[in-house]
Amino acid sequence: MGMKSRLIPDTSITASSMFDVLHSPQLSRLDTKVNSVAGSWAARTNNTGEWLQIDLGAKRALGGIVTQGRPKHTQWVVSYTVSCGSDENDLDEIAKDGKTLVFDGNRDMNTKVYNRFPTVMSRRYVRIYPQATHDWMSMRVELVSTECFYSANPFI
């Protein structure tokens, strides 16, 4: 939906914190590899409550998410929750049957993990809240539109 292709501008990718400028939210694009140090967003702390947010600029149909860990380092998000909304100050957690969904994340640095949302939703803001990590809270992401689920190669 624009992370990897850079249709989503750097200014639309924010986070609760970043470890340093080499691990800014703008490096959270799927398949990013900058150098031997950088290549993903990494939070300043490894505590629950940190988040990565993507502003799509307008409401768009969301169907899921793809995640990766930090390249060249054994750091990744093992599980996470997602909140979405049309106003960044009024986000709703993605839930099923009244329970917040905890999505399975990564088990290594580079393998892409795909998660579909339980329903298609039209939202502008997507905020990812890591719940468990391996070594450190680091991740790369892409959002998936509904059209991707019906194509021959559903994920980029």
PDB file of C-alpha atoms in Angstrom:
ATOM      1  CA  MET A   1       0.000   0.000   0.000  1.00  0.00           C
ATOM      2  CA  GLY A   2       2.955   2.297  -0.247  1.00  0.00           C
ATOM      3  CA  MET A   3       5.544   1.580   2.413  1.00  0.00           C
ATOM      4  CA  LYS A   4       7.958  -0.438   0.274  1.00  0.00           C
ATOM      5  CA  SER A   5       7.208   1.513  -2.904  1.00  0.00           C
ATOM      6  CA  ARG A   6       7.659   4.806  -1.014  1.00  0.00           C
ATOM      7  CA  LEU A   7       4.220   6.107  -2.051  1.00  0.00           C
ATOM      8  CA  ILE A   8       3.776   6.782   1.654  1.00  0.00           C
ATOM      9  CA  PRO A   9       6.132   9.704   2.402  1.00  0.00           C
ATOM     10  CA  ASP A  10       8.656   9.610   5.235  1.00  0.00           C
ATOM     11  CA  THR A  11       6.715  12.320   7.058  1.00  0.00           C
ATOM     12  CA  SER A  12       3.726   9.964   7.319  1.00  0.00           C
ATOM     13  CA  ILE A  13       5.645   7.329   9.296  1.00  0.00           C
ATOM     14  CA  THR A  14       6.020   8.145  12.989  1.00  0.00           C
ATOM     15  CA  ALA A  15       6.715   6.319  16.232  1.00  0.00           C
ATOM     16  CA  SER A  16       6.462   6.741  19.974  1.00  0.00           C
ATOM     17  CA  SER A  17      10.282   6.776  20.022  1.00  0.00           C
ATOM     18  CA  MET A  18      13.354   5.654  18.098  1.00  0.00           C
ATOM     19  CA  PHE A  19      16.591   4.152  19.333  1.00  0.00           C
ATOM     20  CA  ASP A  20      18.603   6.759  17.397  1.00  0.00           C
ATOM     21  CA  VAL A  21      18.586   8.417  13.968  1.00  0.00           C
ATOM     22  CA  LEU A  22      19.895   5.209  12.391  1.00  0.00           C
ATOM     23  CA  HIS A  23      16.693   3.449  13.518  1.00  0.00           C
ATOM     24  CA  SER A  24      14.046   6.026  12.645  1.00  0.00           C
ATOM     25  CA  PRO A  25      10.427   5.134  11.809  1.00  0.00           C
ATOM     26  CA  GLN A  26      11.159   5.935   8.163  1.00  0.00           C
ATOM     27  CA  LEU A  27      13.388   2.830   8.033  1.00  0.00           C
ATOM     28  CA  SER A  28      10.414   0.597   8.852  1.00  0.00           C
ATOM     29  CA  ARG A  29       9.611  -0.028   5.182  1.00  0.00           C
ATOM     30  CA  LEU A  30       9.432  -3.706   4.160  1.00  0.00           C
ATOM     31  CA  ASP A  31      12.745  -5.028   2.752  1.00  0.00           C
ATOM     32  CA  THR A  32      14.731  -1.952   3.869  1.00  0.00           C
ATOM     33  CA  LYS A  33      18.470  -2.603   4.100  1.00  0.00           C
ATOM     34  CA  VAL A  34      20.552   0.508   4.676  1.00  0.00           C
ATOM     35  CA  ASN A  35      23.919  -0.690   6.003  1.00  0.00           C
ATOM     36  CA  SER A  36      25.379  -3.037   8.586  1.00  0.00           C
ATOM     37  CA  VAL A  37      23.852  -0.992  11.422  1.00  0.00           C
ATOM     38  CA  ALA A  38      20.524   0.394  10.227  1.00  0.00           C
ATOM     39  CA  GLY A  39      17.649  -1.121   8.287  1.00  0.00           C
ATOM     40  CA  SER A  40      14.558  -1.029  10.472  1.00  0.00           C
ATOM     41  CA  TRP A  41      12.700   1.024  13.036  1.00  0.00           C
ATOM     42  CA  ALA A  42      13.883   0.286  16.558  1.00  0.00           C
ATOM     43  CA  ALA A  43      12.194   1.738  19.628  1.00  0.00           C
ATOM     44  CA  ARG A  44      14.168   3.664  22.252  1.00  0.00           C
ATOM     45  CA  THR A  45      13.010   1.254  24.948  1.00  0.00           C
ATOM     46  CA  ASN A  46      12.037  -2.375  24.733  1.00  0.00           C
ATOM     47  CA  ASN A  47       8.829  -1.822  26.702  1.00  0.00           C
ATOM     48  CA  THR A  48       5.212  -2.546  25.842  1.00  0.00           C
ATOM     49  CA  GLY A  49       3.502   0.703  24.901  1.00  0.00           C
ATOM     50  CA  GLU A  50       5.932   1.731  22.167  1.00  0.00           C
ATOM     51  CA  TRP A  51       4.320   2.049  18.738  1.00  0.00           C
ATOM     52  CA  LEU A  52       4.908   2.597  15.026  1.00  0.00           C
ATOM     53  CA  GLN A  53       2.277   4.582  13.095  1.00  0.00           C
ATOM     54  CA  ILE A  54       1.503   4.963   9.403  1.00  0.00           C
ATOM     55  CA  ASP A  55      -0.673   7.773   8.060  1.00  0.00           C
ATOM     56  CA  LEU A  56      -2.157   6.734   4.724  1.00  0.00           C
ATOM     57  CA  GLY A  57      -3.160  10.338   3.966  1.00  0.00           C
ATOM     58  CA  ALA A  58      -6.812   9.417   3.458  1.00  0.00           C
ATOM     59  CA  LYS A  59      -9.114   6.533   4.290  1.00  0.00           C
ATOM     60  CA  ARG A  60      -8.090   3.404   2.403  1.00  0.00           C
ATOM     61  CA  ALA A  61      -9.324  -0.179   2.475  1.00  0.00           C
ATOM     62  CA  LEU A  62      -7.055  -2.220   4.749  1.00  0.00           C
ATOM     63  CA  GLY A  63      -6.931  -5.994   4.616  1.00  0.00           C
ATOM     64  CA  GLY A  64      -3.784  -6.950   6.516  1.00  0.00           C
ATOM     65  CA  ILE A  65      -0.146  -6.403   7.336  1.00  0.00           C
ATOM     66  CA  VAL A  66       3.254  -7.913   6.509  1.00  0.00           C
ATOM     67  CA  THR A  67       6.190  -7.708   8.950  1.00  0.00           C
ATOM     68  CA  GLN A  68       9.925  -8.429   9.028  1.00  0.00           C
ATOM     69  CA  GLY A  69      12.619  -8.120  11.664  1.00  0.00           C
ATOM     70  CA  ARG A  70      15.812  -6.084  11.605  1.00  0.00           C
ATOM     71  CA  PRO A  71      18.230  -7.204   8.880  1.00  0.00           C
ATOM     72  CA  LYS A  72      21.676  -8.463   9.918  1.00  0.00           C
ATOM     73  CA  HIS A  73      20.686  -8.504  13.620  1.00  0.00           C
ATOM     74  CA  THR A  74      18.698 -10.942  15.734  1.00  0.00           C
ATOM     75  CA  GLN A  75      16.011  -8.414  16.602  1.00  0.00           C
ATOM     76  CA  TRP A  76      12.331  -8.665  15.742  1.00  0.00           C
ATOM     77  CA  VAL A  77       8.787  -8.326  17.039  1.00  0.00           C
ATOM     78  CA  VAL A  78       7.280 -11.680  18.038  1.00  0.00           C
ATOM     79  CA  SER A  79       3.712 -10.438  18.546  1.00  0.00           C
ATOM     80  CA  TYR A  80       1.804  -7.186  18.217  1.00  0.00           C
ATOM     81  CA  THR A  81      -1.591  -5.540  18.284  1.00  0.00           C
ATOM     82  CA  VAL A  82      -2.916  -3.028  15.743  1.00  0.00           C
ATOM     83  CA  SER A  83      -5.116   0.018  16.224  1.00  0.00           C
ATOM     84  CA  CYS A  84      -6.702   1.915  13.335  1.00  0.00           C
ATOM     85  CA  GLY A  85      -8.822   4.979  12.872  1.00  0.00           C
ATOM     86  CA  SER A  86      -9.748   8.007  10.832  1.00  0.00           C
ATOM     87  CA  ASP A  87      -8.343  10.330  13.510  1.00  0.00           C
ATOM     88  CA  GLU A  88      -4.963   9.597  15.085  1.00  0.00           C
ATOM     89  CA  ASN A  89      -6.367  10.623  18.463  1.00  0.00           C
ATOM     90  CA  ASP A  90      -9.239   8.151  18.245  1.00  0.00           C
ATOM     91  CA  LEU A  91      -7.909   4.726  17.250  1.00  0.00           C
ATOM     92  CA  ASP A  92      -9.694   1.417  17.820  1.00  0.00           C
ATOM     93  CA  GLU A  93      -7.900  -1.846  18.469  1.00  0.00           C
ATOM     94  CA  ILE A  94      -8.491  -4.567  15.911  1.00  0.00           C
ATOM     95  CA  ALA A  95     -10.589  -7.121  17.724  1.00  0.00           C
ATOM     96  CA  LYS A  96     -12.593 -10.248  17.092  1.00  0.00           C
ATOM     97  CA  ASP A  97     -15.571 -11.264  19.215  1.00  0.00           C
ATOM     98  CA  GLY A  98     -14.813  -8.371  21.555  1.00  0.00           C
ATOM     99  CA  LYS A  99     -11.211  -9.427  22.239  1.00  0.00           C
ATOM    100  CA  THR A 100      -8.154  -7.516  21.068  1.00  0.00           C
ATOM    101  CA  LEU A 101      -6.323  -9.572  18.452  1.00  0.00           C
ATOM    102  CA  VAL A 102      -2.662 -10.288  19.108  1.00  0.00           C
ATOM    103  CA  PHE A 103      -1.005 -11.003  15.774  1.00  0.00           C
ATOM    104  CA  ASP A 104       1.880 -13.427  15.347  1.00  0.00           C
ATOM    105  CA  GLY A 105       5.036 -11.607  14.353  1.00  0.00           C
ATOM    106  CA  ASN A 106       8.418 -12.779  13.232  1.00  0.00           C
ATOM    107  CA  ARG A 107      10.691 -15.661  14.184  1.00  0.00           C
ATOM    108  CA  ASP A 108      13.788 -14.390  12.359  1.00  0.00           C
ATOM    109  CA  MET A 109      15.271 -11.274  10.748  1.00  0.00           C
ATOM    110  CA  ASN A 110      14.049 -11.484   7.168  1.00  0.00           C
ATOM    111  CA  THR A 111      11.154 -13.898   6.676  1.00  0.00           C
ATOM    112  CA  LYS A 112       7.951 -12.032   5.877  1.00  0.00           C
ATOM    113  CA  VAL A 113       4.986 -12.852   8.096  1.00  0.00           C
ATOM    114  CA  TYR A 114       1.540 -12.096   6.665  1.00  0.00           C
ATOM    115  CA  ASN A 115      -1.522 -11.409   8.800  1.00  0.00           C
ATOM    116  CA  ARG A 116      -5.007 -10.714   7.503  1.00  0.00           C
ATOM    117  CA  PHE A 117      -7.364  -8.524   9.478  1.00  0.00           C
ATOM    118  CA  PRO A 118     -10.648 -10.229  10.438  1.00  0.00           C
ATOM    119  CA  THR A 119     -12.628  -7.744   8.344  1.00  0.00           C
ATOM    120  CA  VAL A 120     -11.792  -5.201   5.686  1.00  0.00           C
ATOM    121  CA  MET A 121     -11.805  -1.703   7.115  1.00  0.00           C
ATOM    122  CA  SER A 122     -11.471   1.771   5.660  1.00  0.00           C
ATOM    123  CA  ARG A 123      -9.059   3.775   7.836  1.00  0.00           C
ATOM    124  CA  ARG A 124      -6.403   6.485   7.551  1.00  0.00           C
ATOM    125  CA  TYR A 125      -4.130   5.732  10.517  1.00  0.00           C
ATOM    126  CA  VAL A 126      -2.588   2.397  11.453  1.00  0.00           C
ATOM    127  CA  ARG A 127      -0.661   2.046  14.715  1.00  0.00           C
ATOM    128  CA  ILE A 128       1.292  -1.108  15.558  1.00  0.00           C
ATOM    129  CA  TYR A 129       1.976  -1.933  19.219  1.00  0.00           C
ATOM    130  CA  PRO A 130       4.685  -4.597  19.714  1.00  0.00           C
ATOM    131  CA  GLN A 131       3.773  -6.934  22.585  1.00  0.00           C
ATOM    132  CA  ALA A 132       6.728  -9.336  22.676  1.00  0.00           C
ATOM    133  CA  THR A 133      10.166  -9.119  21.091  1.00  0.00           C
ATOM    134  CA  HIS A 134      13.288 -11.114  20.399  1.00  0.00           C
ATOM    135  CA  ASP A 135      16.347  -9.175  21.654  1.00  0.00           C
ATOM    136  CA  TRP A 136      14.899  -5.735  20.769  1.00  0.00           C
ATOM    137  CA  MET A 137      11.802  -4.006  19.409  1.00  0.00           C
ATOM    138  CA  SER A 138      12.752  -3.673  15.720  1.00  0.00           C
ATOM    139  CA  MET A 139      10.552  -4.097  12.680  1.00  0.00           C
ATOM    140  CA  ARG A 140       9.818  -3.437   9.018  1.00  0.00           C
ATOM    141  CA  VAL A 141       6.240  -3.414   7.708  1.00  0.00           C
ATOM    142  CA  GLU A 142       3.928  -3.131   4.720  1.00  0.00           C
ATOM    143  CA  LEU A 143       0.173  -2.673   4.825  1.00  0.00           C
ATOM    144  CA  VAL A 144      -1.941  -4.818   2.542  1.00  0.00           C
ATOM    145  CA  SER A 145      -4.992  -3.653   0.627  1.00  0.00           C
ATOM    146  CA  THR A 146      -7.983  -5.858   0.055  1.00  0.00           C
ATOM    147  CA  GLU A 147      -7.120  -6.250  -3.629  1.00  0.00           C
ATOM    148  CA  CYS A 148      -3.962  -8.149  -2.688  1.00  0.00           C
ATOM    149  CA  PHE A 149      -5.989 -10.997  -1.201  1.00  0.00           C
ATOM    150  CA  TYR A 150      -7.548 -11.765  -4.549  1.00  0.00           C
ATOM    151  CA  SER A 151      -4.507 -11.586  -6.802  1.00  0.00           C
ATOM    152  CA  ALA A 152      -2.355 -14.537  -7.900  1.00  0.00           C
ATOM    153  CA  ASN A 153       0.582 -13.236  -5.828  1.00  0.00           C
ATOM    154  CA  PRO A 154      -1.241 -11.806  -2.814  1.00  0.00           C
ATOM    155  CA  PHE A 155       1.710 -10.253  -1.020  1.00  0.00           C
ATOM    156  CA  ILE A 156       4.531  -8.045  -2.154  1.00  0.00           C
TER     157      ILE A 156
END
